[in-house]
Tab-separated table of C-alpha atoms in Angstrom:
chain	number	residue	atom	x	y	z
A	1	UNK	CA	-4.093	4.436	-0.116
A	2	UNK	CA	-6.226	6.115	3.345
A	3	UNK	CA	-2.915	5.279	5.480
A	4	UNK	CA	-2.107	6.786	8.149
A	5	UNK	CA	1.559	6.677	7.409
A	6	UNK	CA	3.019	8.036	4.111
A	7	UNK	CA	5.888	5.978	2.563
A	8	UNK	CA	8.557	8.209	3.865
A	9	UNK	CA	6.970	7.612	7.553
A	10	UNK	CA	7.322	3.428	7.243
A	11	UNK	CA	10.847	3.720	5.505
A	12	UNK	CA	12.079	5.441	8.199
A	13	UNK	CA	10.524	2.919	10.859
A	14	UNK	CA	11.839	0.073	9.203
A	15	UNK	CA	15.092	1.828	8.797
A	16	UNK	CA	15.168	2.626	12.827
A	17	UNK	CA	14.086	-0.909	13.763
A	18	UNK	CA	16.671	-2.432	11.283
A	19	UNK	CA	19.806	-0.034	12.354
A	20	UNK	CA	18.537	-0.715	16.216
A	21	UNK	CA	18.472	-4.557	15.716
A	22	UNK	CA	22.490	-4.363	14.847
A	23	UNK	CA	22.764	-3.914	18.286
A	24	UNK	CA	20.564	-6.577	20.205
A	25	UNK	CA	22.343	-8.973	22.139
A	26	UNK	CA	22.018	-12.796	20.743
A	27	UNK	CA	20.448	-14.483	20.831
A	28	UNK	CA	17.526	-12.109	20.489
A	29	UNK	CA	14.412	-12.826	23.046
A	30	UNK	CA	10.705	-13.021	21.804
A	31	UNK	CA	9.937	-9.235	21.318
A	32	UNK	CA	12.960	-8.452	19.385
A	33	UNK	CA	12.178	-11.229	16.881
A	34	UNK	CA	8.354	-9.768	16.439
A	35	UNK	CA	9.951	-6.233	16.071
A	36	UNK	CA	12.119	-7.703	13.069
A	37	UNK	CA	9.218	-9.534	11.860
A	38	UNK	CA	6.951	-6.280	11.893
A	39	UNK	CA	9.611	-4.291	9.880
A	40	UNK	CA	9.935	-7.348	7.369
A	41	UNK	CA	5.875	-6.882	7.128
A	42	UNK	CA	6.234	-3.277	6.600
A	43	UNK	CA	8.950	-3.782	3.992
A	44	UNK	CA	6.899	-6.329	2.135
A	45	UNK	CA	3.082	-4.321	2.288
A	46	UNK	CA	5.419	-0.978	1.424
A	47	UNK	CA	6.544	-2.557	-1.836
A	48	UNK	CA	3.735	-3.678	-2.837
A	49	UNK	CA	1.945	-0.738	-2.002
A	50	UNK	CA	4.533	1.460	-4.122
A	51	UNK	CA	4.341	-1.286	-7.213
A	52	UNK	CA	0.480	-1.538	-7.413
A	53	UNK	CA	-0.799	1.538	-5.258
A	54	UNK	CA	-1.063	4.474	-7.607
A	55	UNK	CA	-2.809	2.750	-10.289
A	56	UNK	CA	-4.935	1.498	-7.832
A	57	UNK	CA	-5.113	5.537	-6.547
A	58	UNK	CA	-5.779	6.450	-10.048
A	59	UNK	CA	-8.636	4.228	-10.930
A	60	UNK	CA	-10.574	4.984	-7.826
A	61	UNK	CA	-9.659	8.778	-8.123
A	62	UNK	CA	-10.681	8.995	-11.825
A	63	UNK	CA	-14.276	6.596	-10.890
A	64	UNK	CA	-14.944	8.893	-7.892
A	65	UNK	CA	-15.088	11.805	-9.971
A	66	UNK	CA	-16.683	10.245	-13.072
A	67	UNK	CA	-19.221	9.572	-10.536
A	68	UNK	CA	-19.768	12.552	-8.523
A	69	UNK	CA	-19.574	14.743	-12.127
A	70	UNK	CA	-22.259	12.806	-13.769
A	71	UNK	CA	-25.667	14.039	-14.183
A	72	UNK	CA	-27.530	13.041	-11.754
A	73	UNK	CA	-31.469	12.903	-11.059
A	74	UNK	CA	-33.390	15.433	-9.451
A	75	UNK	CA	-33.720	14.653	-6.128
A	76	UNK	CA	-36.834	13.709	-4.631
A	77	UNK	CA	-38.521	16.026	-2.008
A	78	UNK	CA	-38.120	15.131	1.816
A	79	UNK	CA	-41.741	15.885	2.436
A	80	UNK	CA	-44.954	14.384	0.770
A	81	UNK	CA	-45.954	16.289	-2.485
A	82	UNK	CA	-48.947	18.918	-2.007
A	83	UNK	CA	-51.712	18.445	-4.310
A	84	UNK	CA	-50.874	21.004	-6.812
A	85	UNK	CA	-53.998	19.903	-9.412
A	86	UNK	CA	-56.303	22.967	-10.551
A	87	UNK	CA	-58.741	22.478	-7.267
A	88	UNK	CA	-56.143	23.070	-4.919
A	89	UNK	CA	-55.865	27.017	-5.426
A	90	UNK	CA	-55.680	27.765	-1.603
A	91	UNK	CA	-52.668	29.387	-0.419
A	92	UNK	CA	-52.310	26.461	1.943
A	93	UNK	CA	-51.909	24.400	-1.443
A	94	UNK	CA	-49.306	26.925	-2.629
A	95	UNK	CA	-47.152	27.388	0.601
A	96	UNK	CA	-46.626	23.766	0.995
A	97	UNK	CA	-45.258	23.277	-2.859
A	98	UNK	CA	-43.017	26.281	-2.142
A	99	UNK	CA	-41.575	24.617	0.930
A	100	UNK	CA	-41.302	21.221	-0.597
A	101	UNK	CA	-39.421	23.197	-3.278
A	102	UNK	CA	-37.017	24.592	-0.877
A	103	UNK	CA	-36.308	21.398	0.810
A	104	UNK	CA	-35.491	19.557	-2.110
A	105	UNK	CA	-33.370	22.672	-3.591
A	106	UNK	CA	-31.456	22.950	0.145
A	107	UNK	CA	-30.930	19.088	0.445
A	108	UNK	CA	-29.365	19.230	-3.295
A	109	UNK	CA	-27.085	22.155	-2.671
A	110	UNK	CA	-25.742	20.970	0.473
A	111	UNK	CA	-24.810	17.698	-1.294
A	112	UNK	CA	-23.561	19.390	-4.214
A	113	UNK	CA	-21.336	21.380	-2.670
A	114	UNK	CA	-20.262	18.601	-0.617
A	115	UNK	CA	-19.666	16.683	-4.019
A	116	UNK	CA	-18.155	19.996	-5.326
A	117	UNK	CA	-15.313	19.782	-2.837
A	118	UNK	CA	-14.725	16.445	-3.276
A	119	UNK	CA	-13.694	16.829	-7.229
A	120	UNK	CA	-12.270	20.681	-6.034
A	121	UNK	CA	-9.713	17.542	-4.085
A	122	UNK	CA	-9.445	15.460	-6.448
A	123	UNK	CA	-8.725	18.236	-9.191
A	124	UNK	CA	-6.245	19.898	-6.800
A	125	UNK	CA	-3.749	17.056	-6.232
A	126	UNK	CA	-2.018	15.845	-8.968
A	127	UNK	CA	0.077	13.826	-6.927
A	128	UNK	CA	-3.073	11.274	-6.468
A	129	UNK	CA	-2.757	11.076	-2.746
A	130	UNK	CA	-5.710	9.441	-1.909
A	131	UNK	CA	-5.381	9.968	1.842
A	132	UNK	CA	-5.931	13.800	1.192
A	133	UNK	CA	-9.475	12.346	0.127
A	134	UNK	CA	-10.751	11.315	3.573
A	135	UNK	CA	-11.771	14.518	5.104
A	136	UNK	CA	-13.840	15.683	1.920
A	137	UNK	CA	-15.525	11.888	1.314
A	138	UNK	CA	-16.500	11.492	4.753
A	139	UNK	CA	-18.197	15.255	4.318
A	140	UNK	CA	-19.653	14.473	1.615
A	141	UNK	CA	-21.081	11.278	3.213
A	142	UNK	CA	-22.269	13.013	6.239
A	143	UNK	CA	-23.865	15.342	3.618
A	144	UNK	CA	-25.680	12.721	2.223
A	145	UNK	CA	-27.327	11.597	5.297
A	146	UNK	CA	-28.203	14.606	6.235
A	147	UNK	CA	-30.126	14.588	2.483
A	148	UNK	CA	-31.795	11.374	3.716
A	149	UNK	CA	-33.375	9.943	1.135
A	150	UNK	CA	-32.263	12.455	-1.310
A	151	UNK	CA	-28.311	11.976	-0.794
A	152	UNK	CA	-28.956	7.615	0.044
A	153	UNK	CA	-28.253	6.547	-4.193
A	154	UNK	CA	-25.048	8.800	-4.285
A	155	UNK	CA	-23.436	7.655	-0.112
A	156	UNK	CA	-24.114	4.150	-1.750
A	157	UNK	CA	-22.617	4.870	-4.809
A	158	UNK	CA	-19.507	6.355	-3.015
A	159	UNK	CA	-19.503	3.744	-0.319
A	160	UNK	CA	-19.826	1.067	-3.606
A	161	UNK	CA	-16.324	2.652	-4.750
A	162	UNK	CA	-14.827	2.696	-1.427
A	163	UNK	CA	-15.186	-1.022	-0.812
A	164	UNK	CA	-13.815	-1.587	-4.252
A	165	UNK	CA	-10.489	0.683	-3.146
A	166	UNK	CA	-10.229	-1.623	-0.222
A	167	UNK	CA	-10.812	-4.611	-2.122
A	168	UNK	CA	-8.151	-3.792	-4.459
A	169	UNK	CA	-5.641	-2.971	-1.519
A	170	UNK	CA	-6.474	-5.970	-0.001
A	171	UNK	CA	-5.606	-7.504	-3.401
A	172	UNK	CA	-2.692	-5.665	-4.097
A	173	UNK	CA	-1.071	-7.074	-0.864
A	174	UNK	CA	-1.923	-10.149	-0.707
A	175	UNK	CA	0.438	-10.729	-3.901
A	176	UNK	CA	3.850	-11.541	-2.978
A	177	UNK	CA	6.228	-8.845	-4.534
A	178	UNK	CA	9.294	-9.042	-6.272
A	179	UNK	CA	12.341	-8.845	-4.353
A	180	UNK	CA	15.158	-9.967	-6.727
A	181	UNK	CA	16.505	-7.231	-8.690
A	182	UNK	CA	15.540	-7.060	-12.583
A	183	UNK	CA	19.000	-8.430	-14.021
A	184	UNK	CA	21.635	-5.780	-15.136
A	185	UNK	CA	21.477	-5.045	-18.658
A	186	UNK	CA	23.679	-7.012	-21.207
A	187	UNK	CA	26.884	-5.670	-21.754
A	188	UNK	CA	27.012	-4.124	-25.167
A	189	UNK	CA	28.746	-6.561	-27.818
A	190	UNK	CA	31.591	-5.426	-30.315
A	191	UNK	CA	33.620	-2.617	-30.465
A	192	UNK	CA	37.270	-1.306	-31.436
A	193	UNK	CA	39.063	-2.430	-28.639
């Protein structure tokens, strides 16, 4: 998911802490116990990460750009609306549409593009590293509040999604993993011999 370690990076600190601990004296004081007790954490949250993670990846990848690729509404305009009925001809009246019309337009491009880059990300990685994500969400989020209220539905709508992705990592390692091997095959019955 968004950690800061890839799977290679964890093997090869459990590996390290496992091949150091074959030389430790016995019997082994308090800090050598918690470092075998960390790497028996990492081994456990690893596996379950690499059992449950990239469906996890997947559905939050493939909601995150159903989201951000659906029509959305118009956004409103940051400033008040000018009175645009027949009596208000002035050019006062018509400068402070066009500028409304401007701010709206400027507020929606900068989140669009924002958005843009986000499923450019998604699009772009078919790995489903979700970590590559972070950078373009958390632009896209700053994008949104610099929309105010014209980016606040969609930063809650991504933030919505983004506590669900933690949720479901929470989830996913909270459930104790596997760690017998699936039985060997049967042997294969009959034959000439």
């Amino acid at each position: 998911m968004f950690n800061a370690m890839t799977p290679a990076q964890l093997t090869a600190v459990l590996s390290g802490t496992l091949r150091e601990s074959a030389d430790w004296a016995r019997p082994l004081d308090g800090f050598q116990r918690g470092q075998l007790k960390s790497a028996g954490s990492i081994g456990r949250h690893l596996a379950a990460e690499l059992a449950g993670g990239p469906a996890v990846a997947a559905r939050f990848r493939a909601d995150l750009h159903a989201l951000l690729c659906e029509p959305r509404p118009a956004p409103a305009t940051t400033r008040p609306a000018a009175d645009t009925s027949p009596a208000d001809t002035s050019p006062a009246g018509a400068v402070s549409a066009a500028v409304d019309t401007v701010v709206a337009t400027a507020a929606d491009t900068v989140v669009g593009a924002a958005a843009e880059a986000v499923v450019a990300a998604i699009d772009g990685d078919p790995s489903g590293d979700v970590a590559a994500l972070g950078a373009p969400i958390g632009d896209l989020l700053a994008a949104c509040r610099a929309a105010g209220p014209d980016g606040a539905a969609l930063a809650a709508d991504v933030r919505s999604l983004l506590r669900d992705l933690v949720d479901a990592e929470i989830d996913l390692l909270s459930r104790p993993t596997e760690t017998r091997p699936a039985a060997p095959p049967a042997s294969p019955t009959g034959g000439t011999r």
